[in-house]
């Protein structure tokens, strides 16, 4: 695993741009929902950037922390932790006031079997958080699922496009945005709505799912024939740096990679690496869930990690038996049933 560990250190460590921006971010940083897929990596990246900038800031990670040993790991790296269920309003109100909040809490998987909880997490809770932290800068994790499908050749949905989510998950996420937008207008809270899709890591994501299908000889459904992807480390950097671009009324920002990636081409790339002929089912549709992230590139530059690099490290991780997380993205879903 030495090669992978070296890659992890290189591509999950803070860039000079992040370190420079960290010096401009005033105050401590709290991460709400820090125990999920993204939370631990963004907490660590934030702490590393602070240390390399020579600053004295607190990173406070808040979550129920169901993963055994995670609290101890984060504490050992200088990250403060608060074990709390913020859906319980008394626990939310007990949280300390901070200048900066990264809001990661939300529900996606299991939406179709537990819709009331999804709406509570994705729409009710954001209103409570927006009131609690009305004096803070807040970067709110959202999703490209708030957009309608767009023609594959149209370049993806821009921030100016009218939202039209498919299914209750996307609708509840739009509800989350609307709550933060409302309280931004009421209190003048500087907020950035961070519409992300799809983040890729060693352990999960679209590329891993496609690679596993090819490696295991499982037919790949190409009905949703095209996707956008971005390396998780790059997405984390953009989230932290977005604290400098919060505004009132709330600013909307798409976060993803620059390519419209063909699923059939992607499977072919993995097939070439594995020396396996990919198997396909379905037929590519003329529309897909795609986002245009040109505004984010204007603000932050292009992602450091290229698509070919993501493909290579994903294949290497699988072939060397790297640990994976069994949380499918459901990127092929066209009816909004998550």
C-alpha positions as a LaTeX table, in Angstrom:
\begin{tabular}{lrrr}
\hline
Residue & $x$ (\AA) & $y$ (\AA) & $z$ (\AA) \\
\hline
Unk1 & 0.00 & 0.00 & 0.00 \\
Unk2 & 3.01 & 2.31 & 0.05 \\
Unk3 & 2.18 & 3.79 & $-3.36$ \\
Unk4 & $-1.39$ & 4.47 & $-2.32$ \\
Unk5 & $-0.30$ & 5.98 & 1.00 \\
Unk6 & 2.06 & 8.31 & $-0.84$ \\
Unk7 & $-0.73$ & 9.31 & $-3.20$ \\
Unk8 & $-3.05$ & 9.88 & $-0.24$ \\
Unk9 & $-0.51$ & 12.15 & 1.44 \\
Unk10 & 0.04 & 14.08 & $-1.79$ \\
Unk11 & $-3.55$ & 14.55 & $-2.90$ \\
Unk12 & $-5.34$ & 14.81 & 0.45 \\
Unk13 & $-2.94$ & 17.39 & 1.88 \\
Unk14 & $-3.59$ & 21.16 & 1.74 \\
Unk15 & $-2.50$ & 23.14 & $-1.29$ \\
Unk16 & $-0.64$ & 26.43 & $-1.06$ \\
Unk17 & $-3.84$ & 28.18 & $-2.18$ \\
Unk18 & $-5.80$ & 26.68 & 0.73 \\
Unk19 & $-3.08$ & 27.62 & 3.21 \\
Unk20 & $-3.06$ & 31.19 & 1.89 \\
Unk21 & $-6.86$ & 31.42 & 2.09 \\
Unk22 & $-6.85$ & 29.98 & 5.61 \\
Unk23 & $-4.83$ & 33.02 & 6.70 \\
Unk24 & $-7.70$ & 35.21 & 5.44 \\
Unk25 & $-10.47$ & 33.24 & 7.18 \\
Unk26 & $-11.13$ & 34.92 & 10.51 \\
Unk27 & $-12.07$ & 32.82 & 13.51 \\
Unk28 & $-12.61$ & 29.18 & 14.43 \\
Unk29 & $-14.30$ & 26.61 & 12.21 \\
Unk30 & $-17.08$ & 24.20 & 13.21 \\
Unk31 & $-18.06$ & 21.20 & 11.09 \\
Unk32 & $-21.63$ & 20.02 & 11.64 \\
Unk33 & $-22.17$ & 16.42 & 10.55 \\
Unk34 & $-18.48$ & 15.58 & 10.84 \\
Unk35 & $-18.94$ & 11.84 & 11.29 \\
Unk36 & $-20.17$ & 10.97 & 7.79 \\
Unk37 & $-18.31$ & 10.07 & 4.59 \\
Unk38 & $-16.89$ & 13.55 & 4.06 \\
Unk39 & $-16.63$ & 14.94 & 7.59 \\
Unk40 & $-13.44$ & 13.32 & 8.92 \\
Unk41 & $-11.41$ & 14.13 & 5.80 \\
Unk42 & $-12.49$ & 17.78 & 5.70 \\
Unk43 & $-11.81$ & 18.16 & 9.45 \\
Unk44 & $-8.30$ & 16.79 & 8.99 \\
Unk45 & $-7.64$ & 18.95 & 5.94 \\
Unk46 & $-8.81$ & 22.05 & 7.81 \\
Unk47 & $-6.53$ & 21.26 & 10.75 \\
Unk48 & $-3.55$ & 20.61 & 8.47 \\
Unk49 & $-4.08$ & 23.91 & 6.65 \\
Unk50 & $-4.25$ & 25.79 & 9.95 \\
Unk51 & $-1.06$ & 24.18 & 11.22 \\
Unk52 & 0.86 & 24.79 & 7.99 \\
Unk53 & $-0.31$ & 28.40 & 7.98 \\
Unk54 & 1.11 & 28.79 & 11.49 \\
Unk55 & $-2.26$ & 29.85 & 12.90 \\
Unk56 & $-4.02$ & 29.31 & 16.21 \\
Unk57 & $-7.58$ & 28.34 & 15.29 \\
Unk58 & $-9.94$ & 25.72 & 16.67 \\
Unk59 & $-11.49$ & 23.04 & 14.48 \\
Unk60 & $-14.62$ & 21.71 & 16.18 \\
Unk61 & $-16.19$ & 18.54 & 14.75 \\
Unk62 & $-19.81$ & 17.86 & 15.74 \\
Unk63 & $-21.59$ & 14.57 & 15.13 \\
Unk64 & $-23.22$ & 11.61 & 16.81 \\
Unk65 & $-19.94$ & 9.80 & 15.95 \\
Unk66 & $-21.25$ & 6.26 & 15.54 \\
Unk67 & $-17.94$ & 5.02 & 14.07 \\
Unk68 & $-15.89$ & 3.43 & 16.82 \\
Unk69 & $-12.58$ & 5.14 & 17.55 \\
Unk70 & $-13.16$ & 8.17 & 15.29 \\
Unk71 & $-13.44$ & 10.66 & 18.17 \\
Unk72 & $-10.11$ & 9.50 & 19.56 \\
Unk73 & $-8.45$ & 9.70 & 16.13 \\
Unk74 & $-9.65$ & 13.25 & 15.54 \\
Unk75 & $-8.70$ & 14.37 & 19.05 \\
Unk76 & $-5.19$ & 12.98 & 18.54 \\
Unk77 & $-4.86$ & 15.22 & 15.48 \\
Unk78 & $-5.79$ & 18.35 & 17.43 \\
Unk79 & $-9.44$ & 18.45 & 16.34 \\
Unk80 & $-11.96$ & 19.13 & 19.09 \\
Unk81 & $-15.05$ & 16.91 & 19.06 \\
Unk82 & $-18.56$ & 17.37 & 20.41 \\
Unk83 & $-20.81$ & 14.31 & 20.47 \\
Unk84 & $-24.30$ & 15.59 & 19.78 \\
Unk85 & $-27.51$ & 14.82 & 17.93 \\
Unk86 & $-28.27$ & 18.26 & 16.53 \\
Unk87 & $-31.78$ & 17.19 & 15.52 \\
Unk88 & $-32.40$ & 17.47 & 19.28 \\
Unk89 & $-32.86$ & 21.22 & 19.60 \\
Unk90 & $-31.52$ & 21.39 & 23.15 \\
Unk91 & $-28.24$ & 19.80 & 21.99 \\
Unk92 & $-28.08$ & 22.15 & 19.00 \\
Unk93 & $-28.57$ & 25.22 & 21.18 \\
Unk94 & $-25.83$ & 24.05 & 23.55 \\
Unk95 & $-23.20$ & 24.26 & 20.80 \\
Unk96 & $-20.73$ & 27.14 & 21.12 \\
Unk97 & $-20.96$ & 30.16 & 18.86 \\
Unk98 & $-18.29$ & 30.20 & 16.13 \\
Unk99 & $-17.38$ & 32.52 & 13.27 \\
Unk100 & $-17.41$ & 29.81 & 10.58 \\
Unk101 & $-19.64$ & 26.78 & 10.00 \\
Unk102 & $-19.37$ & 23.99 & 7.43 \\
Unk103 & $-22.79$ & 22.34 & 7.36 \\
Unk104 & $-22.57$ & 18.71 & 6.20 \\
Unk105 & $-25.54$ & 17.16 & 8.00 \\
Unk106 & $-28.18$ & 15.50 & 5.84 \\
Unk107 & $-29.98$ & 12.33 & 4.81 \\
Unk108 & $-29.79$ & 10.62 & 1.43 \\
Unk109 & $-29.61$ & 6.84 & 1.63 \\
Unk110 & $-32.89$ & 5.31 & 2.76 \\
Unk111 & $-34.98$ & 8.32 & 1.74 \\
Unk112 & $-37.54$ & 6.15 & $-0.06$ \\
Unk113 & $-38.24$ & 4.10 & 3.07 \\
Unk114 & $-38.18$ & 6.93 & 5.62 \\
Unk115 & $-39.37$ & 10.14 & 4.00 \\
Unk116 & $-40.42$ & 12.00 & 7.21 \\
Unk117 & $-36.94$ & 11.63 & 8.72 \\
Unk118 & $-35.38$ & 12.77 & 5.43 \\
Unk119 & $-37.46$ & 15.95 & 5.45 \\
Unk120 & $-36.67$ & 16.55 & 9.13 \\
Unk121 & $-32.93$ & 16.25 & 8.48 \\
Unk122 & $-32.81$ & 18.02 & 5.13 \\
Unk123 & $-35.38$ & 20.79 & 5.59 \\
Unk124 & $-36.51$ & 21.26 & 9.22 \\
Unk125 & $-33.04$ & 21.02 & 10.79 \\
Unk126 & $-31.44$ & 23.55 & 8.39 \\
Unk127 & $-33.93$ & 26.17 & 9.57 \\
Unk128 & $-32.98$ & 25.55 & 13.19 \\
Unk129 & $-29.25$ & 25.64 & 12.35 \\
Unk130 & $-29.63$ & 28.84 & 10.33 \\
Unk131 & $-31.26$ & 30.52 & 13.34 \\
Unk132 & $-28.71$ & 29.19 & 15.81 \\
Unk133 & $-25.71$ & 30.32 & 13.74 \\
Unk134 & $-27.20$ & 33.49 & 12.26 \\
Unk135 & $-24.08$ & 35.44 & 13.28 \\
Unk136 & $-21.71$ & 33.00 & 11.52 \\
Unk137 & $-20.50$ & 32.49 & 7.95 \\
Unk138 & $-22.01$ & 29.22 & 6.74 \\
Unk139 & $-21.07$ & 26.96 & 3.82 \\
Unk140 & $-24.02$ & 24.63 & 3.27 \\
Unk141 & $-23.43$ & 21.31 & 1.52 \\
Unk142 & $-26.13$ & 20.78 & $-1.07$ \\
Unk143 & $-26.36$ & 18.70 & $-4.24$ \\
Unk144 & $-26.78$ & 18.87 & $-7.98$ \\
Unk145 & $-29.93$ & 16.79 & $-7.46$ \\
Unk146 & $-31.85$ & 20.05 & $-7.08$ \\
Unk147 & $-31.46$ & 20.56 & $-10.86$ \\
Unk148 & $-33.50$ & 18.92 & $-13.61$ \\
Unk149 & $-31.82$ & 16.59 & $-16.08$ \\
Unk150 & $-30.19$ & 18.51 & $-18.93$ \\
Unk151 & $-29.18$ & 17.51 & $-22.49$ \\
Unk152 & $-25.80$ & 15.78 & $-22.49$ \\
Unk153 & $-24.36$ & 18.26 & $-24.98$ \\
Unk154 & $-25.57$ & 21.40 & $-23.19$ \\
Unk155 & $-22.68$ & 21.76 & $-20.73$ \\
Unk156 & $-24.62$ & 21.03 & $-17.54$ \\
Unk157 & $-26.86$ & 23.11 & $-15.30$ \\
Unk158 & $-25.49$ & 26.49 & $-14.25$ \\
Unk159 & $-26.27$ & 28.27 & $-10.99$ \\
Unk160 & $-28.76$ & 30.47 & $-12.86$ \\
Unk161 & $-30.88$ & 27.51 & $-14.02$ \\
Unk162 & $-34.28$ & 27.05 & $-12.41$ \\
Unk163 & $-34.36$ & 24.18 & $-9.92$ \\
Unk164 & $-36.66$ & 21.23 & $-10.59$ \\
Unk165 & $-35.61$ & 18.25 & $-8.46$ \\
Unk166 & $-36.75$ & 14.72 & $-9.25$ \\
Unk167 & $-38.02$ & 12.79 & $-6.21$ \\
Unk168 & $-38.29$ & 13.51 & $-2.51$ \\
Unk169 & $-34.57$ & 13.49 & $-1.78$ \\
Unk170 & $-33.90$ & 16.28 & $-4.27$ \\
Unk171 & $-37.02$ & 18.13 & $-3.12$ \\
Unk172 & $-35.95$ & 17.98 & 0.53 \\
Unk173 & $-32.49$ & 19.24 & $-0.43$ \\
Unk174 & $-34.07$ & 22.19 & $-2.19$ \\
Unk175 & $-36.00$ & 22.72 & 1.04 \\
Unk176 & $-32.66$ & 22.86 & 2.89 \\
Unk177 & $-31.46$ & 25.56 & 0.52 \\
Unk178 & $-34.68$ & 27.54 & 0.86 \\
Unk179 & $-34.42$ & 27.54 & 4.66 \\
Unk180 & $-30.88$ & 28.88 & 4.60 \\
Unk181 & $-31.82$ & 31.42 & 1.92 \\
Unk182 & $-34.74$ & 32.63 & 4.01 \\
Unk183 & $-32.72$ & 33.15 & 7.19 \\
Unk184 & $-29.89$ & 34.72 & 5.21 \\
Unk185 & $-32.39$ & 37.33 & 4.03 \\
Unk186 & $-33.87$ & 37.79 & 7.52 \\
Unk187 & $-30.61$ & 38.10 & 9.47 \\
Unk188 & $-28.13$ & 39.06 & 6.76 \\
Unk189 & $-26.19$ & 35.85 & 7.44 \\
Unk190 & $-23.45$ & 35.32 & 4.84 \\
Unk191 & $-24.09$ & 31.88 & 3.32 \\
Unk192 & $-22.83$ & 29.84 & 0.37 \\
Unk193 & $-24.92$ & 26.95 & $-1.01$ \\
Unk194 & $-22.38$ & 24.38 & $-2.12$ \\
Unk195 & $-23.99$ & 22.17 & $-4.79$ \\
Unk196 & $-21.70$ & 19.14 & $-5.07$ \\
Unk197 & $-21.82$ & 16.14 & $-7.41$ \\
Unk198 & $-20.16$ & 13.63 & $-7.46$ \\
Unk199 & $-17.22$ & 13.44 & $-5.05$ \\
Unk200 & $-14.70$ & 10.62 & $-5.55$ \\
Unk201 & $-12.48$ & 9.05 & $-2.89$ \\
Unk202 & $-10.43$ & 5.88 & $-2.60$ \\
Unk203 & $-13.20$ & 4.19 & $-0.65$ \\
Unk204 & $-16.42$ & 5.24 & $-2.41$ \\
Unk205 & $-17.94$ & 7.05 & $-5.36$ \\
Unk206 & $-19.00$ & 6.69 & $-8.98$ \\
Unk207 & $-15.57$ & 5.62 & $-10.24$ \\
Unk208 & $-15.28$ & 2.89 & $-7.61$ \\
Unk209 & $-18.75$ & 1.58 & $-8.45$ \\
Unk210 & $-17.98$ & 1.45 & $-12.18$ \\
Unk211 & $-14.58$ & $-0.16$ & $-11.53$ \\
Unk212 & $-16.10$ & $-2.86$ & $-9.30$ \\
Unk213 & $-18.73$ & $-3.67$ & $-11.95$ \\
Unk214 & $-16.04$ & $-4.14$ & $-14.58$ \\
Unk215 & $-13.70$ & $-6.10$ & $-12.30$ \\
Unk216 & $-16.50$ & $-8.42$ & $-11.16$ \\
Unk217 & $-17.88$ & $-8.96$ & $-14.68$ \\
Unk218 & $-21.19$ & $-7.34$ & $-13.75$ \\
Unk219 & $-23.12$ & $-5.60$ & $-16.56$ \\
Unk220 & $-23.09$ & $-1.82$ & $-16.16$ \\
Unk221 & $-26.36$ & 0.06 & $-16.72$ \\
Unk222 & $-25.59$ & 3.02 & $-19.00$ \\
Unk223 & $-29.09$ & 4.48 & $-19.14$ \\
Unk224 & $-27.79$ & 7.44 & $-17.14$ \\
Unk225 & $-24.95$ & 7.59 & $-19.59$ \\
Unk226 & $-22.93$ & 10.60 & $-18.39$ \\
Unk227 & $-21.74$ & 12.01 & $-15.05$ \\
Unk228 & $-19.56$ & 14.71 & $-13.49$ \\
Unk229 & $-16.95$ & 13.76 & $-10.88$ \\
Unk230 & $-14.43$ & 15.59 & $-8.69$ \\
Unk231 & $-11.73$ & 14.30 & $-6.35$ \\
Unk232 & $-12.85$ & 14.52 & $-2.71$ \\
Unk233 & $-9.67$ & 16.28 & $-1.64$ \\
Unk234 & $-10.27$ & 19.02 & $-4.22$ \\
Unk235 & $-13.92$ & 19.33 & $-3.23$ \\
Unk236 & $-12.93$ & 19.61 & 0.45 \\
Unk237 & $-10.50$ & 22.41 & $-0.37$ \\
Unk238 & $-13.16$ & 24.31 & $-2.28$ \\
Unk239 & $-15.60$ & 23.94 & 0.61 \\
Unk240 & $-13.16$ & 25.43 & 3.12 \\
Unk241 & $-12.13$ & 28.21 & 0.75 \\
Unk242 & $-15.81$ & 28.94 & 0.11 \\
Unk243 & $-15.97$ & 30.50 & 3.59 \\
Unk244 & $-14.39$ & 33.56 & 1.94 \\
Unk245 & $-17.22$ & 33.76 & $-0.61$ \\
Unk246 & $-20.30$ & 33.54 & 1.62 \\
Unk247 & $-22.76$ & 36.33 & 0.95 \\
Unk248 & $-26.20$ & 37.67 & 1.80 \\
Unk249 & $-28.40$ & 36.91 & $-0.05$ \\
Unk250 & $-26.89$ & 33.42 & $-0.13$ \\
Unk251 & $-24.50$ & 32.66 & $-3.00$ \\
Unk252 & $-25.01$ & 29.46 & $-5.03$ \\
Unk253 & $-21.97$ & 27.57 & $-6.29$ \\
Unk254 & $-21.73$ & 24.35 & $-8.33$ \\
Unk255 & $-18.83$ & 22.07 & $-7.39$ \\
Unk256 & $-17.76$ & 19.27 & $-9.72$ \\
Unk257 & $-15.14$ & 18.38 & $-12.30$ \\
Unk258 & $-14.80$ & 20.02 & $-15.72$ \\
Unk259 & $-15.63$ & 16.97 & $-17.85$ \\
Unk260 & $-18.93$ & 15.45 & $-18.92$ \\
Unk261 & $-17.80$ & 11.85 & $-18.47$ \\
Unk262 & $-19.23$ & 9.06 & $-20.61$ \\
Unk263 & $-20.02$ & 6.03 & $-18.47$ \\
Unk264 & $-19.26$ & 3.70 & $-21.39$ \\
Unk265 & $-15.86$ & 5.35 & $-21.91$ \\
Unk266 & $-15.15$ & 5.17 & $-18.18$ \\
Unk267 & $-15.90$ & 1.44 & $-18.07$ \\
Unk268 & $-13.65$ & 0.99 & $-21.11$ \\
Unk269 & $-10.76$ & 2.70 & $-19.27$ \\
Unk270 & $-11.13$ & 0.34 & $-16.31$ \\
Unk271 & $-11.51$ & $-2.60$ & $-18.67$ \\
Unk272 & $-8.19$ & $-1.68$ & $-20.30$ \\
Unk273 & $-6.45$ & $-1.53$ & $-16.90$ \\
Unk274 & $-8.00$ & $-4.81$ & $-15.68$ \\
Unk275 & $-7.73$ & $-6.50$ & $-19.10$ \\
Unk276 & $-11.46$ & $-7.26$ & $-18.90$ \\
Unk277 & $-14.10$ & $-6.51$ & $-21.54$ \\
Unk278 & $-16.87$ & $-4.44$ & $-19.87$ \\
Unk279 & $-20.45$ & $-5.63$ & $-20.12$ \\
Unk280 & $-23.31$ & $-3.15$ & $-20.61$ \\
Unk281 & $-27.08$ & $-3.05$ & $-20.31$ \\
Unk282 & $-29.48$ & $-0.26$ & $-21.22$ \\
Unk283 & $-29.08$ & 2.54 & $-23.70$ \\
Unk284 & $-27.76$ & 6.05 & $-23.06$ \\
Unk285 & $-30.50$ & 8.64 & $-22.68$ \\
Unk286 & $-30.12$ & 12.13 & $-24.21$ \\
Unk287 & $-30.31$ & 13.79 & $-20.76$ \\
Unk288 & $-28.45$ & 13.31 & $-17.48$ \\
Unk289 & $-27.92$ & 14.94 & $-14.08$ \\
Unk290 & $-25.04$ & 17.27 & $-14.97$ \\
Unk291 & $-23.66$ & 20.49 & $-13.48$ \\
Unk292 & $-21.58$ & 23.31 & $-14.92$ \\
Unk293 & $-18.89$ & 24.35 & $-12.40$ \\
Unk294 & $-17.25$ & 27.15 & $-14.43$ \\
Unk295 & $-17.89$ & 29.71 & $-11.68$ \\
Unk296 & $-16.03$ & 27.58 & $-9.12$ \\
Unk297 & $-13.05$ & 27.33 & $-11.47$ \\
Unk298 & $-13.03$ & 31.11 & $-11.75$ \\
Unk299 & $-12.87$ & 31.40 & $-7.98$ \\
Unk300 & $-10.54$ & 28.51 & $-7.15$ \\
Unk301 & $-8.90$ & 27.35 & $-10.37$ \\
Unk302 & $-9.32$ & 23.89 & $-11.85$ \\
Unk303 & $-9.17$ & 20.82 & $-9.57$ \\
Unk304 & $-5.63$ & 19.58 & $-8.91$ \\
Unk305 & $-6.53$ & 15.92 & $-9.46$ \\
Unk306 & $-7.28$ & 14.92 & $-13.05$ \\
Unk307 & $-9.83$ & 12.37 & $-14.22$ \\
Unk308 & $-7.10$ & 10.01 & $-15.44$ \\
Unk309 & $-5.39$ & 10.20 & $-12.05$ \\
Unk310 & $-8.69$ & 9.38 & $-10.32$ \\
Unk311 & $-9.18$ & 6.38 & $-12.60$ \\
Unk312 & $-5.65$ & 5.12 & $-11.97$ \\
Unk313 & $-5.74$ & 5.37 & $-8.18$ \\
Unk314 & $-9.23$ & 3.82 & $-8.02$ \\
Unk315 & $-8.06$ & 0.82 & $-10.03$ \\
Unk316 & $-4.90$ & 0.50 & $-7.92$ \\
Unk317 & $-6.88$ & 0.74 & $-4.69$ \\
Unk318 & $-9.19$ & $-2.08$ & $-5.78$ \\
Unk319 & $-6.42$ & $-4.32$ & $-7.07$ \\
Unk320 & $-4.41$ & $-3.93$ & $-3.86$ \\
Unk321 & $-7.41$ & $-4.71$ & $-1.66$ \\
Unk322 & $-7.99$ & $-1.24$ & $-0.24$ \\
Unk323 & $-10.89$ & $-0.74$ & 2.17 \\
Unk324 & $-14.14$ & 0.47 & 0.60 \\
Unk325 & $-17.36$ & 1.93 & 2.03 \\
Unk326 & $-20.59$ & 0.22 & 1.01 \\
Unk327 & $-22.64$ & 3.37 & 0.39 \\
Unk328 & $-23.62$ & 3.46 & $-3.30$ \\
Unk329 & $-24.15$ & 6.90 & $-4.82$ \\
Unk330 & $-27.21$ & 5.78 & $-6.84$ \\
Unk331 & $-25.86$ & 7.99 & $-9.62$ \\
Unk332 & $-27.82$ & 5.95 & $-12.17$ \\
Unk333 & $-31.16$ & 6.77 & $-10.55$ \\
Unk334 & $-33.49$ & 8.64 & $-12.92$ \\
Unk335 & $-36.65$ & 8.68 & $-10.80$ \\
Unk336 & $-35.24$ & 10.21 & $-7.61$ \\
Unk337 & $-35.69$ & 7.03 & $-5.55$ \\
Unk338 & $-32.78$ & 6.94 & $-3.10$ \\
\hline
\end{tabular}
